[in-house]
Amino acid sequence: MNRFPGKIVLITGASSGFGAAMTRAFTAEGARAVPASRSTGCDVTRREDVDKLVAQTVEQYGRLDILINNAGIGLRAPFEHTRIADAEALFDVNFFGAFHCVQAVLPVMQRQRAGHIINIASVAGFLGVPHTSIYSASKAALIAFTDSLRLEVKRDGIAVTCVCPGRANDTGFDAHTKTHGPTAKYAVPGRLTTDVVVRAVLNVAEHPRAMVIVPPYGRLLRLANTFAPRAVDRYLHKHLPRMPVTP
Ligand SMILES: NC(=O)c1ccc[n+]([C@@H]2O[C@H](COP(=O)([O-])OP(=O)(O)OC[C@H]3O[C@@H](n4cnc5c(N)ncnc54)[C@H](OP(=O)(O)O)[C@@H]3O)[C@@H](O)[C@H]2O)c1
């Protein structure tokens, strides 16, 4: 298999979970993956780190074909327990991290008149569940940003995609999620794994589309939440089993 021969793919949040798996998968398919995370010296909240990594990548490889904005953190708290500092820190990574990366790569892709930007949002961006309001808001912002950007840069030959995964429990996400106040953790139906998400990302990198929702039932939830939000509320109340309350 060699679906991305010589393609230069910058992946943020690549030290664990989806990002680490994407790095391995793109490399296995012939791409040159450039992994970025705080542990490799690229904190996406710091514009200077992002600019430096993009400049080094272009200097080394002469181009940059795909940017995957995957770095993200969680926050679980009832809204009244949510601290503004935590909410701002979350937006700094989940939304403004993507902002910095897109601004850094756009001139390169515009010069090339080619490129693909893939933003990893979440089903939570169009379907809120209790105690994740700020995380959901950051992903909703990323989805809206992606839609606008796609229209703006189409004329430059640049594709822009939003990937919205549902809950996958086999990443470091929970361990990296701050929790405040009495929270109930909800188990979302279905068993999504990192492999499935990574496969979806590689497929859309090969054949760009506007939005990908994995698993596919997420598309139904999105439609239902648009046209029958009260029915979705009733469904979620019934089917999201309440786990033990954490202090
Ligand atoms: N797991 C899920 O169920 C799920 C569902 C939908 C969407 N997502 C989204 O998928 C993405 C990946 O999540 P994951 O589940 O793979 O979680 P993860 O295992 O915790 O990975 C998150 C990655 O983000 C990096 N990161 C955090 N802050 C950063 C910063 N300031 N600058 C650069 N990198 C940073 C972390 O690396 P360092 O700590 O080394 O910097 C880590 O590599 C996130 O955007 C998440 O919101 C996850």
mmCIF file of C-alpha atoms in Angstrom, residues 13 18-19 26-27 30 36 51 70 74 79-80 84 93 98-100 117 142 149 165 169 178-179 194 222 235-236:
data_model
loop_
_atom_site.group_PDB
_atom_site.id
_atom_site.type_symbol
_atom_site.label_atom_id
_atom_site.label_comp_id
_atom_site.label_asym_id
_atom_site.label_seq_id
_atom_site.Cartn_x
_atom_site.Cartn_y
_atom_site.Cartn_z
ATOM 1 C CA GLY A 13 -1.269 16.321 18.790
ATOM 2 C CA PHE A 18 -5.505 9.552 17.081
ATOM 3 C CA GLY A 19 -2.470 11.706 16.219
ATOM 4 C CA PHE A 26 0.470 7.950 6.879
ATOM 5 C CA THR A 27 4.087 6.808 7.170
ATOM 6 C CA GLY A 30 4.508 6.347 1.937
ATOM 7 C CA ALA A 36 3.857 17.963 16.366
ATOM 8 C CA ASP A 51 5.712 29.164 12.586
ATOM 9 C CA ASN A 70 -5.758 17.165 15.740
ATOM 10 C CA GLY A 74 -11.108 17.912 27.161
ATOM 11 C CA PHE A 79 -21.234 24.581 33.736
ATOM 12 C CA GLU A 80 -21.542 26.305 37.125
ATOM 13 C CA ILE A 84 -12.977 30.719 32.970
ATOM 14 C CA VAL A 93 -5.696 24.524 22.139
ATOM 15 C CA ALA A 98 -6.008 25.315 14.643
ATOM 16 C CA PHE A 99 -6.194 29.073 13.919
ATOM 17 C CA HIS A 100 -2.397 29.417 14.332
ATOM 18 C CA ILE A 117 -6.411 21.100 5.726
ATOM 19 C CA LEU A 142 -14.041 24.537 14.761
ATOM 20 C CA LEU A 149 -12.477 28.510 5.382
ATOM 21 C CA PRO A 165 -15.421 11.373 15.502
ATOM 22 C CA ASN A 169 -12.041 5.165 24.617
ATOM 23 C CA LYS A 178 -9.645 18.099 33.466
ATOM 24 C CA THR A 179 -12.636 17.458 35.715
ATOM 25 C CA THR A 194 -8.865 4.750 16.944
ATOM 26 C CA ARG A 222 -26.865 15.310 13.484
ATOM 27 C CA TYR A 235 -33.406 9.769 23.499
ATOM 28 C CA LEU A 236 -30.197 10.949 25.166
#
